[in-house]
CSV table of C-alpha atoms and ligand atoms in Angstrom, one decimal:
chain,number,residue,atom,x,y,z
A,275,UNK,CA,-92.2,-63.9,62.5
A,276,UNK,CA,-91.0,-66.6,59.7
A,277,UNK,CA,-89.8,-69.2,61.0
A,278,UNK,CA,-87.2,-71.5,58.5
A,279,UNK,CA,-86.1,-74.6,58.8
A,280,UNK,CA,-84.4,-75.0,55.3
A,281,UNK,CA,-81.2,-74.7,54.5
A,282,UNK,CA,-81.6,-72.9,50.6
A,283,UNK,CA,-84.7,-71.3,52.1
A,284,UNK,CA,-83.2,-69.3,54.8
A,285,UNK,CA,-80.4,-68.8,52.5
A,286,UNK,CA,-82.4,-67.0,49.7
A,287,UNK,CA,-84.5,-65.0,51.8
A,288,UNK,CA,-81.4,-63.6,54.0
A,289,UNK,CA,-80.0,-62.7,50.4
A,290,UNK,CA,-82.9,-61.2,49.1
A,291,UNK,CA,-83.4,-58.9,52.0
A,292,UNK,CA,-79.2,-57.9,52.1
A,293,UNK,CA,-80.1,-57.1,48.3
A,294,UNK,CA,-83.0,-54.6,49.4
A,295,UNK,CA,-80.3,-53.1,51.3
A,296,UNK,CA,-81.5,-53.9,54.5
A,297,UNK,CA,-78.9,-54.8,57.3
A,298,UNK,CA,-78.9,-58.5,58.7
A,299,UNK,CA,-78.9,-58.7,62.8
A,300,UNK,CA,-78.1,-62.3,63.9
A,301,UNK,CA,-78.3,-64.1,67.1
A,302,UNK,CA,-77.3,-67.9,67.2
A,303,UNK,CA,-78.2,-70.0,70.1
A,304,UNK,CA,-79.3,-73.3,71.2
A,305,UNK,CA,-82.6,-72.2,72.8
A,306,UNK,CA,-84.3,-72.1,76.0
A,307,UNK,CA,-84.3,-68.9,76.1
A,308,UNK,CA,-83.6,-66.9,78.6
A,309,UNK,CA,-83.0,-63.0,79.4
A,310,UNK,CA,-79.6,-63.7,78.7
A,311,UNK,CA,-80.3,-64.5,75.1
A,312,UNK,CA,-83.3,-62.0,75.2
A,313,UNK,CA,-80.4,-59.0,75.8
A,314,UNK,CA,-78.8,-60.1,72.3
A,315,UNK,CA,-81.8,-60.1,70.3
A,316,UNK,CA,-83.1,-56.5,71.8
A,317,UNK,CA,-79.4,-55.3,70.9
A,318,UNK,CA,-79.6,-56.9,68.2
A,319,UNK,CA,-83.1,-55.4,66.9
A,320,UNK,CA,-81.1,-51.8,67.9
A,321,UNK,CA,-78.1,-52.4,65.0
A,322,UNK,CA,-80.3,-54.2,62.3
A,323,UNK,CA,-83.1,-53.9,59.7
A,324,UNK,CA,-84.0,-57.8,60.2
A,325,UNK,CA,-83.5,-59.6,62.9
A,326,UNK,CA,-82.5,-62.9,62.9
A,327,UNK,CA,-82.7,-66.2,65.4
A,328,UNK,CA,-81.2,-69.5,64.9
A,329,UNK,CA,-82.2,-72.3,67.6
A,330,UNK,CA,-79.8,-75.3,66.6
A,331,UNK,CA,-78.5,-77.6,69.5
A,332,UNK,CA,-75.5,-78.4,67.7
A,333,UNK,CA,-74.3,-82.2,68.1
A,334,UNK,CA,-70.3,-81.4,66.8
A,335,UNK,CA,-70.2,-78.7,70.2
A,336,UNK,CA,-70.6,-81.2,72.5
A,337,UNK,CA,-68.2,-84.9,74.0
A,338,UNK,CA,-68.9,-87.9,74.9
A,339,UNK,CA,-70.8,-88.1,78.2
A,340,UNK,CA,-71.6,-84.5,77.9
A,341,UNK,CA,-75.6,-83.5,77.8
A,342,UNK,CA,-76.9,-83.3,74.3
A,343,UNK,CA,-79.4,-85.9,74.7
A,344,UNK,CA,-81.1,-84.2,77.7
A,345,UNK,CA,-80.1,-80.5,76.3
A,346,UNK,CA,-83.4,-78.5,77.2
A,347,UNK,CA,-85.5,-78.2,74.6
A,348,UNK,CA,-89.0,-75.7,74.5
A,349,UNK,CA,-89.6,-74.9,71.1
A,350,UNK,CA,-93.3,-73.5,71.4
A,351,UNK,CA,-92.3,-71.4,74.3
A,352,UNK,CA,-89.0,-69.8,72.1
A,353,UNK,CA,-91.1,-69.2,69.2
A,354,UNK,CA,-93.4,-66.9,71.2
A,355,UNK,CA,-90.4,-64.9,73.4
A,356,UNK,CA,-89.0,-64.2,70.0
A,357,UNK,CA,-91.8,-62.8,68.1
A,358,UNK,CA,-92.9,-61.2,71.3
A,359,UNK,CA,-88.9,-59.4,71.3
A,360,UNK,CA,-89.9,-58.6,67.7
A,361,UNK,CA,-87.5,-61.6,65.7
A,362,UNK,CA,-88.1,-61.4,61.9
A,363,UNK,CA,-86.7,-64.8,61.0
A,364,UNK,CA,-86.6,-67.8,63.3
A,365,UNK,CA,-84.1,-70.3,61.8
A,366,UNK,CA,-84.8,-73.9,63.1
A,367,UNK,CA,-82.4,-76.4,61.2
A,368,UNK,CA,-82.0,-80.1,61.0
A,369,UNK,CA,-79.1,-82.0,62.5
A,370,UNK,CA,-79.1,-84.3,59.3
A,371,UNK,CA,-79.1,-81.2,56.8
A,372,UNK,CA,-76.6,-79.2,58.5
A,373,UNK,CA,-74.1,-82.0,58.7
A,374,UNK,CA,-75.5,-84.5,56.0
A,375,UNK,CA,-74.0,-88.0,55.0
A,376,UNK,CA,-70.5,-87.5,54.0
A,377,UNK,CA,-70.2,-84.0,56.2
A,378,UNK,CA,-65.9,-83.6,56.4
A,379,UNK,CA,-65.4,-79.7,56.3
A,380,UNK,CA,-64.4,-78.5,60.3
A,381,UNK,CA,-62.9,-74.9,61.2
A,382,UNK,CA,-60.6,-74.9,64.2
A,383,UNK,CA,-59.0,-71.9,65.6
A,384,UNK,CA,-55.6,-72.4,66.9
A,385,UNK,CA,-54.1,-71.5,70.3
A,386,UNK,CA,-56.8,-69.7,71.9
A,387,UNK,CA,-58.8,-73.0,72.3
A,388,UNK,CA,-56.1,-74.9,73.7
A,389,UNK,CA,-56.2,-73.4,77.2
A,390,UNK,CA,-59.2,-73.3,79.5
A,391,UNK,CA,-62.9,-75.2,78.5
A,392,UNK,CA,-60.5,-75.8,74.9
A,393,UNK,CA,-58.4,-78.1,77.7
A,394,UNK,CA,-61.7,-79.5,79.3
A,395,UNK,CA,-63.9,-80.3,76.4
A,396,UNK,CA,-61.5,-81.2,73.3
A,397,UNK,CA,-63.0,-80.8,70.3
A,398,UNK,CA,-65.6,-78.6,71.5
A,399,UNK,CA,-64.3,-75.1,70.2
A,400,UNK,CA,-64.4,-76.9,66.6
A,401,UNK,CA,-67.8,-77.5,67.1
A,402,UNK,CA,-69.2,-74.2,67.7
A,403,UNK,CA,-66.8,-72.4,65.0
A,404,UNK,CA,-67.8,-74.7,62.6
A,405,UNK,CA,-71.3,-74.1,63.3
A,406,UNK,CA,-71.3,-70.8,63.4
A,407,UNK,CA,-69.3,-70.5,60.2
A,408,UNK,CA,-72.4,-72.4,58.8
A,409,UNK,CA,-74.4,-70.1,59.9
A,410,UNK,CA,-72.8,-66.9,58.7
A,411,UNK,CA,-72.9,-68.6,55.3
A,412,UNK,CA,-76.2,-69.3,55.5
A,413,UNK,CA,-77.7,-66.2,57.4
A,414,UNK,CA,-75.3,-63.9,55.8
A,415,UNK,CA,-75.4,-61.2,58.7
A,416,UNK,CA,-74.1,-57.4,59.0
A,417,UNK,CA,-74.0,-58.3,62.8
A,418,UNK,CA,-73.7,-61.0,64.9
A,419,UNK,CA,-74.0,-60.9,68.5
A,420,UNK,CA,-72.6,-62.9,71.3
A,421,UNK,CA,-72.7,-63.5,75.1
A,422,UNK,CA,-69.3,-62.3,77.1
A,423,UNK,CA,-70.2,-65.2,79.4
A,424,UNK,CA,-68.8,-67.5,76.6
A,425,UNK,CA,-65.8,-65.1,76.9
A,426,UNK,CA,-63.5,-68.0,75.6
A,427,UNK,CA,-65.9,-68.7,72.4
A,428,UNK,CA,-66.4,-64.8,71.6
A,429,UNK,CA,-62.6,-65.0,71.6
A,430,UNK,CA,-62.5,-67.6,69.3
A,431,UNK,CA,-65.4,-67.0,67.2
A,432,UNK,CA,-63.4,-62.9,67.2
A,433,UNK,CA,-60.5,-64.5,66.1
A,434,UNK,CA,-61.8,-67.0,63.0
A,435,UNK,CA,-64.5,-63.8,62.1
A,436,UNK,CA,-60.4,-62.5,61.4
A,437,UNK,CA,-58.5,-64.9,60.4
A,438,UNK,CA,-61.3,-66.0,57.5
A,439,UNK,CA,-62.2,-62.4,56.7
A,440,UNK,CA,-65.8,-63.2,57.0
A,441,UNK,CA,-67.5,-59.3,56.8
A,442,UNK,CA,-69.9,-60.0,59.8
A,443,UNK,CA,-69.3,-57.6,62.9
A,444,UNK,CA,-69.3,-59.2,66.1
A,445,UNK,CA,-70.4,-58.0,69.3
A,446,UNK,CA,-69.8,-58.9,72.8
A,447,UNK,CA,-72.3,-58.1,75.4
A,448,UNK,CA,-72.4,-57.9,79.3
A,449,UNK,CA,-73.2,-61.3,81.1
A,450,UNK,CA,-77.3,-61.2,83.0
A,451,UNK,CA,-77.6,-62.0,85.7
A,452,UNK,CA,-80.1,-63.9,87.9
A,453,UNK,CA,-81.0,-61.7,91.0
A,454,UNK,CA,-78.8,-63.9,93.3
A,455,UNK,CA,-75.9,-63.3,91.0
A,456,UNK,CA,-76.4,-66.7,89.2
A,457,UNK,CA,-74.8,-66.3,85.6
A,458,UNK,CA,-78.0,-67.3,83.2
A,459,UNK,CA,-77.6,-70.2,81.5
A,460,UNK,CA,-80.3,-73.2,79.8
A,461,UNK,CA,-78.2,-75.4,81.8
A,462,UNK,CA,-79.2,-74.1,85.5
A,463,UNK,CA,-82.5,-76.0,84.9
A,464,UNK,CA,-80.4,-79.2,85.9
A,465,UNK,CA,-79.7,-78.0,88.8
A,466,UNK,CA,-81.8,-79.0,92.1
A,467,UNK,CA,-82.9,-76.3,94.5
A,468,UNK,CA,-79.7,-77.3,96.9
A,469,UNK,CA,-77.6,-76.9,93.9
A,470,UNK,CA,-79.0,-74.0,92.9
A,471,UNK,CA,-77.8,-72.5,96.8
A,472,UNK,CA,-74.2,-73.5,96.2
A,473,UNK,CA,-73.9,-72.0,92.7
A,474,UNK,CA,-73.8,-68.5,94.3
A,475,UNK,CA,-70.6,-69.6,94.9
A,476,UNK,CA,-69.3,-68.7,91.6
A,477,UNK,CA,-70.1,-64.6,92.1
A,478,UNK,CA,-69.1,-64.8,95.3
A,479,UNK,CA,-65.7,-66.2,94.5
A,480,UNK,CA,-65.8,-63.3,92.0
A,481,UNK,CA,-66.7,-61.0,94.4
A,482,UNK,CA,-63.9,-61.8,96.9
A,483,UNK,CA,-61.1,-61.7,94.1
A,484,UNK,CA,-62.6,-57.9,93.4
A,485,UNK,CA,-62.7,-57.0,96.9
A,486,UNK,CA,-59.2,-58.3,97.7
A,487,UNK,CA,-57.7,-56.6,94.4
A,488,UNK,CA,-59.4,-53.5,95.7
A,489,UNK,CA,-57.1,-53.8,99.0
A,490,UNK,CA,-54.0,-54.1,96.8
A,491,UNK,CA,-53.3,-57.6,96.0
A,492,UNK,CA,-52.6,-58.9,92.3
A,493,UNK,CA,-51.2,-62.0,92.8
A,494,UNK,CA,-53.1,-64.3,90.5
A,495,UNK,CA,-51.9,-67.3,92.8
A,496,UNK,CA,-52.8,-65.7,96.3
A,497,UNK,CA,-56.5,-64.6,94.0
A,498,UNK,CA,-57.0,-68.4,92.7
A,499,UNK,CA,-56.8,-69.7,96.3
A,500,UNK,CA,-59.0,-67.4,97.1
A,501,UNK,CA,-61.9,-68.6,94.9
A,502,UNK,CA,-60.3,-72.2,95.7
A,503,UNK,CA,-61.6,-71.9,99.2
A,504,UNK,CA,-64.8,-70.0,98.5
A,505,UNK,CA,-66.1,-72.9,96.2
A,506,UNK,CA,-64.5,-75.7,98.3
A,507,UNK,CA,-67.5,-74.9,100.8
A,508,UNK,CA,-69.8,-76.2,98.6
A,509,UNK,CA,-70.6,-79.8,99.4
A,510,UNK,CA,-71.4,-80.9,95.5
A,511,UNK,CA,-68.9,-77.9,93.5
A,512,UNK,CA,-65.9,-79.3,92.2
A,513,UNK,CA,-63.3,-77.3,90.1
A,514,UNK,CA,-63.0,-77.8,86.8
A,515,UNK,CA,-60.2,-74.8,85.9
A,516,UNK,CA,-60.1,-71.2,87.5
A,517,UNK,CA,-57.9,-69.0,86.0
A,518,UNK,CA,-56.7,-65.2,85.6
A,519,UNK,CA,-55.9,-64.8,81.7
A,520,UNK,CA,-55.3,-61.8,79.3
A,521,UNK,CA,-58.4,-61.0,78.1
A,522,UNK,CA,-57.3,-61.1,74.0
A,523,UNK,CA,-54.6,-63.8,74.3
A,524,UNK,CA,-56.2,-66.1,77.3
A,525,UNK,CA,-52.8,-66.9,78.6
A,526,UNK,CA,-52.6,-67.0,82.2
A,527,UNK,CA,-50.9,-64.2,84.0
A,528,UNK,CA,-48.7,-63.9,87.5
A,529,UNK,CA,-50.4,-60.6,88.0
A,530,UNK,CA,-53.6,-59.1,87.5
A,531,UNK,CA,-53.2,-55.9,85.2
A,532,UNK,CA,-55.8,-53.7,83.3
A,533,UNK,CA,-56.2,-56.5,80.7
A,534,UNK,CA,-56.7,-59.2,83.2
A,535,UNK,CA,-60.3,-61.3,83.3
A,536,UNK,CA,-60.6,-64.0,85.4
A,537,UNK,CA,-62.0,-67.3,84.1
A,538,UNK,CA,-63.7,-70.4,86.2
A,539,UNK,CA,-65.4,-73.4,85.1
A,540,UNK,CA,-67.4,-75.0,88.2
A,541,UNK,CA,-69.5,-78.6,88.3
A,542,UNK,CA,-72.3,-78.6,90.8
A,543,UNK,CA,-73.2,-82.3,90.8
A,544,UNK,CA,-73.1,-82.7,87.1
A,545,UNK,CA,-73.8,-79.7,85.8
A,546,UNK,CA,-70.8,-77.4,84.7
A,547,UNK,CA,-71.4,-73.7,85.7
A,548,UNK,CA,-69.1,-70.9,83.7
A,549,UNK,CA,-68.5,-67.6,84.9
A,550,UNK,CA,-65.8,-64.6,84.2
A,551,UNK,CA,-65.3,-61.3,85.3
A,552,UNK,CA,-62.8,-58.3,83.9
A,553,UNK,CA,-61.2,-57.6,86.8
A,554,UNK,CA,-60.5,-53.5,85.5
A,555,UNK,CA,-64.8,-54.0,85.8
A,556,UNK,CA,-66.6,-53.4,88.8
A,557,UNK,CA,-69.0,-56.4,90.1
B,773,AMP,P1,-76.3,-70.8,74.1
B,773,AMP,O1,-77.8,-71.0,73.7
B,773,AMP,O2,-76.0,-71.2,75.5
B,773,AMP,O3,-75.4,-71.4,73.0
B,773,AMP,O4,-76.0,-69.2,74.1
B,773,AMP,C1,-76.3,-68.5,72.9
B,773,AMP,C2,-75.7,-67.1,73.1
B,773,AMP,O5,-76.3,-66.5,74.3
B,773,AMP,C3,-74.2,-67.1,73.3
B,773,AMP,O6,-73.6,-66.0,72.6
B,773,AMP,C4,-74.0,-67.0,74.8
B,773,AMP,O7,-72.8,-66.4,75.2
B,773,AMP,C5,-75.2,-66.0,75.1
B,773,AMP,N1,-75.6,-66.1,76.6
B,773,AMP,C6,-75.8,-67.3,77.2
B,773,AMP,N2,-76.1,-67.0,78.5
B,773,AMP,C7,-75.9,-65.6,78.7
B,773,AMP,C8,-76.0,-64.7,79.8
B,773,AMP,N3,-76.2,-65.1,81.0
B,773,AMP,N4,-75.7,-63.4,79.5
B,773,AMP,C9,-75.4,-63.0,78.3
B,773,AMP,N5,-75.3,-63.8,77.2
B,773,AMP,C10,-75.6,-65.1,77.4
């Protein structure tokens, strides 16, 4: 495994390699891996020639107050997953080379961002698009691969890989899973072994909302307070949105229907747990 950190560098080598013909596979993330990200880069090694791994916590994707100071950080540890998952190119950029002196270029999707974590964390969907239309430029992929438990940023990043006309395909793939249900995330690290307990809460909420659609109710309302009450027993969880949207547009719906996915955004002490669920899915 190569591993890159310059710009022109990575930028000739993907372009050399697309010119052998060979088909560009790319997973961007921030690091601290976990199986979560380990899923997109096997699936990723399945639909490409070269595989390819950008680690870049980006500082435009995140507010004031949020954690990008403290964002978990274990580069020696990364490098070694991803050649052991078989990564071909291991992009590691510079904060001051991706947006140097004078940076003024941003890509913002409309609409889509304006509801859910786009209504909890403004500016934050600019951030990642305009990052990972960096990227693309500079990785050039056939491919590009994506978590589903972002649901609202593969939206998003679906959307502008439209609207711009950029030839990359992008794929969504299933959420993993910690063994108590626990959505994956870098973030779950902050979390203290109480906290830990009470973020169960999130697929058990989940779990309810299945089991109660299952007995014939689709009131979204009558659902929500559902998921209200499960995560209100948790001393230190606190709501930050929970919602039942259409799964392309993200508006919110009165009733749950085929296209329906159900959306929550969670802080246990100060760290903010995502989750989601198609309802037409089973648990
Ligand atoms: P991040 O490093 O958090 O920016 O995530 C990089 C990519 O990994 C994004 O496409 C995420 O949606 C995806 N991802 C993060 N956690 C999970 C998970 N538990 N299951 C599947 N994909 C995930």
């Amino acid at each position: 495994m190569e591993i890159i950190s310059d710009i022109s560098t990575m930028q000739q080598r993907c372009l050399a390699e697309r010119r052998k013909g060979r088909r560009i596979s790319f997973v961007p993330t921030m690091g601290y891996l976990h199986q979560g990200h380990l899923s997109l880069l096997s699936e990723g090694k399945r639909r490409g020639d070269l595989l390819v791994l950008s680690i870049f916590v980006n500082p435009t994707q995140f507010g004031q107050g949020e954690d990008l100071d403290k964002y978990p950080q274990d580069m020696p540890r990364d490098a070694q997953l991803a050649r052991d998952l078989g990564v071909d190119l291991l992009f590691t950029p510079n904060k001051q080379d991706i947006y140097p002196v004078g940076y003024a270029t941003y890509v913002n999707v409309e609409g889509l961002t304006d509801n859910l974590c786009g209504a909890n964390r403004p500016g934050h969907f600019r951030g990642v698009t305009t990052v990972v239309a960096k990227l693309f430029n500079i990785v050039q992929p056939d491919v590009a691969l994506f978590g589903r438990k972002d649901f609202q940023q593969l939206a998003v990043i679906r959307r502008m890989t439209c609207d711009l006309n950029l030839p990359v395909e992008i794929v969504g793939m299933p959420i993993v899973r910690e063994a108590d249900g626990l959505a994956m995330s870098s973030r779950n690290i902050y979390l203290s072994a109480d906290q830990r307990r009470q973020g169960v809460a999130l697929i058990d909420a989940i779990r309810l909302v299945k089991k109660e659609l299952n007995q014939g109710q689709s009131d979204a309302a009558t659902l929500i307070s559902l998921v209200e009450g499960r995560i209100g027993q948790e001393p230190e969880a606190s709501i930050d949105y929970v919602q039942i949207c259409h799964a392309d547009t993200l508006q919110d719906m009165d009733r749950v229907t085929g296209d329906s996915v159900l959306l929550l955004a969670v802080k246990v002490g100060s760290t903010r747990l995502i989750d989601n669920h198609y309802l037409c899915e089973e648990v």
